[in-house]
Amino acid sequence: MYWNANAVSDGLQAIAECRSQLLLELKRLLDEYCQWDKPLRYYDIIAGDWLEHFAHVTYAAMVEGLATGDSRPVSSLIPVSSDLAAHLLLRWNESGLHAHLREAVAWLLAGRSPASWKFSTNSVQIVSGGTSSHASRLLRSIATSQPDVLLVDPYFKCGRAETAATLFKWRRWAALDNLQYPIRLSTTLDHRWRMNRASGVGRPNDLLGVLRVLLPLHLPVALLEGFAAYRDATLAMPVKRPKIIYSANALHSQLSFKLLAAEWRDHGTRLLYHQHGGGYGIDRVHAIEEFETRVSDRFFTWGWRNVDNPKIQPLSPGALHCPTKKRKYVLLSCCNFPKVVYRLHFHPMPGTIQVMHRETCDFLAELPVRKDMLVRPYSYDYSWGFVDMMRHAAPNVVFDDRRVSALDRYAQSRLVVHNYLGTGYLETLALNIPTICFYDTDVYAFRRDAQPLIDGLEGVGILHRSGKAAARFVAELHDDPAGWWMKPEVQDARNRFVEQYANFSPDWKAQWETEFRRAIDQGCEIAA
């Protein structure tokens, strides 16, 4: 399957058409099992992202299965994850979940029943949380025990000293607590209930029907058999309910945070959330953005606005810690992706990941001079052998050992080249470090508001449509990227883009304090 932008668009549209019905089905199942009646928003906060991604991988299995026409008996076991974090790992792994879904979807669409399928386990251990670092405990100890604002997993890349100084200044009304309190539970899988609900759906003939069959079979144990005990353990954490709970990362897989946000909301606490990476406001459709903006009471961006949704507002993220150092390297900063569809997005995916690899090797091979060239590979290879490919393309190139952070490497670089469009290029553009990116136009699809600014970056040589074109442009800089970078037209294109999509500001602390105090004083009365 060649997952280009058109294929991704088709999938996201198909999922959007059944999302509301699928969420209602999730509520019905969990209400029945827990014997209560919670609001739909409650379930959206605790499980909406899991449901979204499960729909993505199921759709991919459906499309890939139809392409092969295979409908053999289901021989694989139903993999049931312990919690949301464990399910995330299943989605990134090319075996297990994906192999089962391909078999299962084809079997169901052939009109057959799931009754003969077997589960992978009978009992499950749920293990989450852990021991907070000494620095985290110290920062928590200096703050009030009853904060108005509770910060959980914020997007802090501003350096430890600045983080500590900021939290100390805010200590009378704000506190940082990443909720790393250990939860250890053991429970038995309710095979009968799961299979009865799946078998009772009837023969599916579309995506929604398939998802309704698979949903009770694949629900993480922490949302079903272990939910009552997990909820009790979370509510027993030594954390007092604040007026505001804020995060930029914790809505993904951190069930304790999601539970507290959902439970506390019924008592007046509001959820404020912040963008935490690339693609937001830029991609034509961004599923994570849609989830986060839907469940939060206010959503903060890195500069862009949505005129149709007044609760989406710009707020500068924390300034990036990038101390001035000797700018030595021409840095090629690489990304990589799994061999399976772990979610549908306008980034390289199976079929187009290989194109990204090829373009990266073309960039290295095309460069006539590789003086001070440093290649920073991605932290995971996913069995592609990508580093070996790059070594073959450029045998003498030096590879980064990744012992220092990406921001430190940026600070040491006179030019940074990115092989995809994600968080990295937003950071180097924000830091005003000479930046070049090459990308596959068959992969990315941009929002109407973003397209003119993307075109502006391409017009001045920051964006290129192939690795070879980027390499030729680097060669034409004659080892003086700063001379090109400081041209007025280049800086103008950069500034206009950064203002909308990477507005990191040294004034972020004052902006945050103003916003938090306004929300506290007004009771966080946020536009619906």
JSON list of C-alpha atoms in Angstrom, two decimals, residues 369-494:
[
{"chain": "A", "resi": 369, "resn": "VAL", "atom": "CA", "xyz": [31.81, 18.70, -0.54]},
{"chain": "A", "resi": 370, "resn": "ARG", "atom": "CA", "xyz": [30.95, 17.30, 2.89]},
{"chain": "A", "resi": 371, "resn": "LYS", "atom": "CA", "xyz": [33.19, 19.49, 4.99]},
{"chain": "A", "resi": 372, "resn": "ASP", "atom": "CA", "xyz": [32.13, 19.36, 8.66]},
{"chain": "A", "resi": 373, "resn": "MET", "atom": "CA", "xyz": [29.07, 17.31, 7.66]},
{"chain": "A", "resi": 374, "resn": "LEU", "atom": "CA", "xyz": [27.39, 15.57, 10.59]},
{"chain": "A", "resi": 375, "resn": "VAL", "atom": "CA", "xyz": [24.44, 13.22, 10.17]},
{"chain": "A", "resi": 376, "resn": "ARG", "atom": "CA", "xyz": [22.12, 12.85, 13.16]},
{"chain": "A", "resi": 377, "resn": "PRO", "atom": "CA", "xyz": [20.07, 9.66, 12.64]},
{"chain": "A", "resi": 378, "resn": "TYR", "atom": "CA", "xyz": [16.72, 9.15, 14.28]},
{"chain": "A", "resi": 379, "resn": "SER", "atom": "CA", "xyz": [16.72, 7.40, 17.65]},
{"chain": "A", "resi": 380, "resn": "TYR", "atom": "CA", "xyz": [14.93, 4.30, 16.23]},
{"chain": "A", "resi": 381, "resn": "ASP", "atom": "CA", "xyz": [15.62, 2.50, 12.97]},
{"chain": "A", "resi": 382, "resn": "TYR", "atom": "CA", "xyz": [12.49, 0.29, 12.89]},
{"chain": "A", "resi": 383, "resn": "SER", "atom": "CA", "xyz": [14.51, -2.40, 11.06]},
{"chain": "A", "resi": 384, "resn": "TRP", "atom": "CA", "xyz": [14.90, -0.29, 7.93]},
{"chain": "A", "resi": 385, "resn": "GLY", "atom": "CA", "xyz": [18.71, -0.23, 7.97]},
{"chain": "A", "resi": 386, "resn": "PHE", "atom": "CA", "xyz": [18.53, 3.49, 7.22]},
{"chain": "A", "resi": 387, "resn": "VAL", "atom": "CA", "xyz": [21.96, 4.33, 8.63]},
{"chain": "A", "resi": 388, "resn": "ASP", "atom": "CA", "xyz": [23.54, 1.65, 6.45]},
{"chain": "A", "resi": 389, "resn": "MET", "atom": "CA", "xyz": [21.79, 3.15, 3.42]},
{"chain": "A", "resi": 390, "resn": "MET", "atom": "CA", "xyz": [23.24, 6.57, 4.25]},
{"chain": "A", "resi": 391, "resn": "ARG", "atom": "CA", "xyz": [26.71, 5.13, 4.84]},
{"chain": "A", "resi": 392, "resn": "HIS", "atom": "CA", "xyz": [26.56, 3.50, 1.42]},
{"chain": "A", "resi": 393, "resn": "ALA", "atom": "CA", "xyz": [25.53, 6.80, -0.18]},
{"chain": "A", "resi": 394, "resn": "ALA", "atom": "CA", "xyz": [28.28, 8.75, 1.59]},
{"chain": "A", "resi": 395, "resn": "PRO", "atom": "CA", "xyz": [30.95, 6.37, 2.97]},
{"chain": "A", "resi": 396, "resn": "ASN", "atom": "CA", "xyz": [33.06, 9.06, 4.64]},
{"chain": "A", "resi": 397, "resn": "VAL", "atom": "CA", "xyz": [30.31, 10.98, 6.38]},
{"chain": "A", "resi": 398, "resn": "VAL", "atom": "CA", "xyz": [30.40, 11.29, 10.19]},
{"chain": "A", "resi": 399, "resn": "PHE", "atom": "CA", "xyz": [27.37, 10.18, 12.24]},
{"chain": "A", "resi": 400, "resn": "ASP", "atom": "CA", "xyz": [26.28, 11.81, 15.47]},
{"chain": "A", "resi": 401, "resn": "ASP", "atom": "CA", "xyz": [26.41, 9.55, 18.52]},
{"chain": "A", "resi": 402, "resn": "ARG", "atom": "CA", "xyz": [23.37, 11.38, 19.97]},
{"chain": "A", "resi": 403, "resn": "ARG", "atom": "CA", "xyz": [25.06, 11.94, 23.33]},
{"chain": "A", "resi": 404, "resn": "VAL", "atom": "CA", "xyz": [23.89, 15.55, 23.31]},
{"chain": "A", "resi": 405, "resn": "SER", "atom": "CA", "xyz": [20.42, 16.90, 22.70]},
{"chain": "A", "resi": 406, "resn": "ALA", "atom": "CA", "xyz": [19.13, 18.06, 19.34]},
{"chain": "A", "resi": 407, "resn": "LEU", "atom": "CA", "xyz": [19.08, 21.65, 20.60]},
{"chain": "A", "resi": 408, "resn": "ASP", "atom": "CA", "xyz": [22.76, 21.43, 21.53]},
{"chain": "A", "resi": 409, "resn": "ARG", "atom": "CA", "xyz": [23.56, 20.16, 18.04]},
{"chain": "A", "resi": 410, "resn": "TYR", "atom": "CA", "xyz": [21.54, 22.98, 16.50]},
{"chain": "A", "resi": 411, "resn": "ALA", "atom": "CA", "xyz": [23.58, 25.44, 18.57]},
{"chain": "A", "resi": 412, "resn": "GLN", "atom": "CA", "xyz": [26.80, 23.94, 17.14]},
{"chain": "A", "resi": 413, "resn": "SER", "atom": "CA", "xyz": [25.61, 24.10, 13.51]},
{"chain": "A", "resi": 414, "resn": "ARG", "atom": "CA", "xyz": [26.01, 26.79, 10.89]},
{"chain": "A", "resi": 415, "resn": "LEU", "atom": "CA", "xyz": [23.37, 25.07, 8.76]},
{"chain": "A", "resi": 416, "resn": "VAL", "atom": "CA", "xyz": [20.71, 22.49, 9.67]},
{"chain": "A", "resi": 417, "resn": "VAL", "atom": "CA", "xyz": [19.10, 20.32, 6.99]},
{"chain": "A", "resi": 418, "resn": "HIS", "atom": "CA", "xyz": [15.94, 18.35, 7.81]},
{"chain": "A", "resi": 419, "resn": "ASN", "atom": "CA", "xyz": [14.70, 15.36, 5.81]},
{"chain": "A", "resi": 420, "resn": "TYR", "atom": "CA", "xyz": [11.05, 15.91, 6.76]},
{"chain": "A", "resi": 421, "resn": "LEU", "atom": "CA", "xyz": [8.67, 18.62, 7.96]},
{"chain": "A", "resi": 422, "resn": "GLY", "atom": "CA", "xyz": [8.01, 18.19, 11.69]},
{"chain": "A", "resi": 423, "resn": "THR", "atom": "CA", "xyz": [8.95, 19.77, 14.98]},
{"chain": "A", "resi": 424, "resn": "GLY", "atom": "CA", "xyz": [12.66, 20.07, 14.19]},
{"chain": "A", "resi": 425, "resn": "TYR", "atom": "CA", "xyz": [12.41, 22.59, 11.38]},
{"chain": "A", "resi": 426, "resn": "LEU", "atom": "CA", "xyz": [10.02, 24.73, 13.44]},
{"chain": "A", "resi": 427, "resn": "GLU", "atom": "CA", "xyz": [12.63, 24.85, 16.20]},
{"chain": "A", "resi": 428, "resn": "THR", "atom": "CA", "xyz": [15.57, 25.79, 13.96]},
{"chain": "A", "resi": 429, "resn": "LEU", "atom": "CA", "xyz": [13.49, 28.41, 12.16]},
{"chain": "A", "resi": 430, "resn": "ALA", "atom": "CA", "xyz": [12.43, 29.85, 15.52]},
{"chain": "A", "resi": 431, "resn": "LEU", "atom": "CA", "xyz": [16.07, 29.93, 16.65]},
{"chain": "A", "resi": 432, "resn": "ASN", "atom": "CA", "xyz": [16.99, 31.74, 13.42]},
{"chain": "A", "resi": 433, "resn": "ILE", "atom": "CA", "xyz": [19.54, 29.08, 12.50]},
{"chain": "A", "resi": 434, "resn": "PRO", "atom": "CA", "xyz": [20.04, 28.67, 8.72]},
{"chain": "A", "resi": 435, "resn": "THR", "atom": "CA", "xyz": [17.58, 25.92, 7.82]},
{"chain": "A", "resi": 436, "resn": "ILE", "atom": "CA", "xyz": [16.92, 23.83, 4.72]},
{"chain": "A", "resi": 437, "resn": "CYS", "atom": "CA", "xyz": [14.33, 21.08, 4.38]},
{"chain": "A", "resi": 438, "resn": "PHE", "atom": "CA", "xyz": [13.55, 18.66, 1.59]},
{"chain": "A", "resi": 439, "resn": "TYR", "atom": "CA", "xyz": [10.20, 16.90, 1.45]},
{"chain": "A", "resi": 440, "resn": "ASP", "atom": "CA", "xyz": [8.02, 14.75, -0.77]},
{"chain": "A", "resi": 441, "resn": "THR", "atom": "CA", "xyz": [5.13, 16.75, -2.23]},
{"chain": "A", "resi": 442, "resn": "ASP", "atom": "CA", "xyz": [3.16, 13.51, -2.60]},
{"chain": "A", "resi": 443, "resn": "VAL", "atom": "CA", "xyz": [3.12, 13.13, 1.20]},
{"chain": "A", "resi": 444, "resn": "TYR", "atom": "CA", "xyz": [2.27, 16.52, 2.67]},
{"chain": "A", "resi": 445, "resn": "ALA", "atom": "CA", "xyz": [-1.03, 18.39, 2.32]},
{"chain": "A", "resi": 446, "resn": "PHE", "atom": "CA", "xyz": [-1.21, 21.88, 3.79]},
{"chain": "A", "resi": 447, "resn": "ARG", "atom": "CA", "xyz": [-4.05, 23.94, 5.17]},
{"chain": "A", "resi": 448, "resn": "ARG", "atom": "CA", "xyz": [-5.25, 26.85, 3.04]},
{"chain": "A", "resi": 449, "resn": "ASP", "atom": "CA", "xyz": [-3.97, 29.44, 5.56]},
{"chain": "A", "resi": 450, "resn": "ALA", "atom": "CA", "xyz": [-0.55, 27.79, 5.70]},
{"chain": "A", "resi": 451, "resn": "GLN", "atom": "CA", "xyz": [0.02, 27.32, 1.96]},
{"chain": "A", "resi": 452, "resn": "PRO", "atom": "CA", "xyz": [1.13, 30.91, 1.15]},
{"chain": "A", "resi": 453, "resn": "LEU", "atom": "CA", "xyz": [3.70, 30.82, 3.96]},
{"chain": "A", "resi": 454, "resn": "ILE", "atom": "CA", "xyz": [4.94, 27.40, 2.84]},
{"chain": "A", "resi": 455, "resn": "ASP", "atom": "CA", "xyz": [5.27, 28.81, -0.67]},
{"chain": "A", "resi": 456, "resn": "GLY", "atom": "CA", "xyz": [7.22, 31.74, 0.79]},
{"chain": "A", "resi": 457, "resn": "LEU", "atom": "CA", "xyz": [9.73, 29.39, 2.42]},
{"chain": "A", "resi": 458, "resn": "GLU", "atom": "CA", "xyz": [10.14, 27.51, -0.85]},
{"chain": "A", "resi": 459, "resn": "GLY", "atom": "CA", "xyz": [10.59, 30.72, -2.81]},
{"chain": "A", "resi": 460, "resn": "VAL", "atom": "CA", "xyz": [13.68, 31.74, -0.82]},
{"chain": "A", "resi": 461, "resn": "GLY", "atom": "CA", "xyz": [15.31, 28.29, -0.76]},
{"chain": "A", "resi": 462, "resn": "ILE", "atom": "CA", "xyz": [14.37, 27.04, 2.68]},
{"chain": "A", "resi": 463, "resn": "LEU", "atom": "CA", "xyz": [12.11, 24.26, 1.36]},
{"chain": "A", "resi": 464, "resn": "HIS", "atom": "CA", "xyz": [13.03, 21.92, -1.50]},
{"chain": "A", "resi": 465, "resn": "ARG", "atom": "CA", "xyz": [11.08, 19.19, -3.24]},
{"chain": "A", "resi": 466, "resn": "SER", "atom": "CA", "xyz": [13.89, 16.66, -3.50]},
{"chain": "A", "resi": 467, "resn": "GLY", "atom": "CA", "xyz": [17.10, 15.69, -1.78]},
{"chain": "A", "resi": 468, "resn": "LYS", "atom": "CA", "xyz": [19.13, 16.43, -4.91]},
{"chain": "A", "resi": 469, "resn": "ALA", "atom": "CA", "xyz": [17.67, 19.94, -5.23]},
{"chain": "A", "resi": 470, "resn": "ALA", "atom": "CA", "xyz": [18.50, 20.64, -1.59]},
{"chain": "A", "resi": 471, "resn": "ALA", "atom": "CA", "xyz": [22.06, 19.36, -2.07]},
{"chain": "A", "resi": 472, "resn": "ARG", "atom": "CA", "xyz": [22.60, 21.56, -5.12]},
{"chain": "A", "resi": 473, "resn": "PHE", "atom": "CA", "xyz": [21.34, 24.57, -3.17]},
{"chain": "A", "resi": 474, "resn": "VAL", "atom": "CA", "xyz": [23.69, 23.82, -0.26]},
{"chain": "A", "resi": 475, "resn": "ALA", "atom": "CA", "xyz": [26.59, 23.56, -2.71]},
{"chain": "A", "resi": 476, "resn": "GLU", "atom": "CA", "xyz": [25.70, 26.96, -4.20]},
{"chain": "A", "resi": 477, "resn": "LEU", "atom": "CA", "xyz": [25.97, 28.59, -0.76]},
{"chain": "A", "resi": 478, "resn": "HIS", "atom": "CA", "xyz": [29.78, 28.25, -1.08]},
{"chain": "A", "resi": 479, "resn": "ASP", "atom": "CA", "xyz": [30.18, 27.45, 2.60]},
{"chain": "A", "resi": 480, "resn": "ASP", "atom": "CA", "xyz": [28.48, 30.73, 3.60]},
{"chain": "A", "resi": 481, "resn": "PRO", "atom": "CA", "xyz": [24.94, 29.81, 4.70]},
{"chain": "A", "resi": 482, "resn": "ALA", "atom": "CA", "xyz": [24.77, 32.89, 6.96]},
{"chain": "A", "resi": 483, "resn": "GLY", "atom": "CA", "xyz": [25.23, 35.18, 3.96]},
{"chain": "A", "resi": 484, "resn": "TRP", "atom": "CA", "xyz": [22.17, 33.66, 2.28]},
{"chain": "A", "resi": 485, "resn": "TRP", "atom": "CA", "xyz": [20.19, 33.40, 5.51]},
{"chain": "A", "resi": 486, "resn": "MET", "atom": "CA", "xyz": [20.46, 37.06, 6.44]},
{"chain": "A", "resi": 487, "resn": "LYS", "atom": "CA", "xyz": [19.18, 38.34, 3.12]},
{"chain": "A", "resi": 488, "resn": "PRO", "atom": "CA", "xyz": [16.08, 40.49, 3.71]},
{"chain": "A", "resi": 489, "resn": "GLU", "atom": "CA", "xyz": [13.78, 38.32, 1.60]},
{"chain": "A", "resi": 490, "resn": "VAL", "atom": "CA", "xyz": [14.87, 35.15, 3.43]},
{"chain": "A", "resi": 491, "resn": "GLN", "atom": "CA", "xyz": [14.40, 36.72, 6.84]},
{"chain": "A", "resi": 492, "resn": "ASP", "atom": "CA", "xyz": [11.03, 38.13, 5.82]},
{"chain": "A", "resi": 493, "resn": "ALA", "atom": "CA", "xyz": [9.77, 34.69, 4.73]},
{"chain": "A", "resi": 494, "resn": "ARG", "atom": "CA", "xyz": [11.13, 33.14, 7.92]}
]
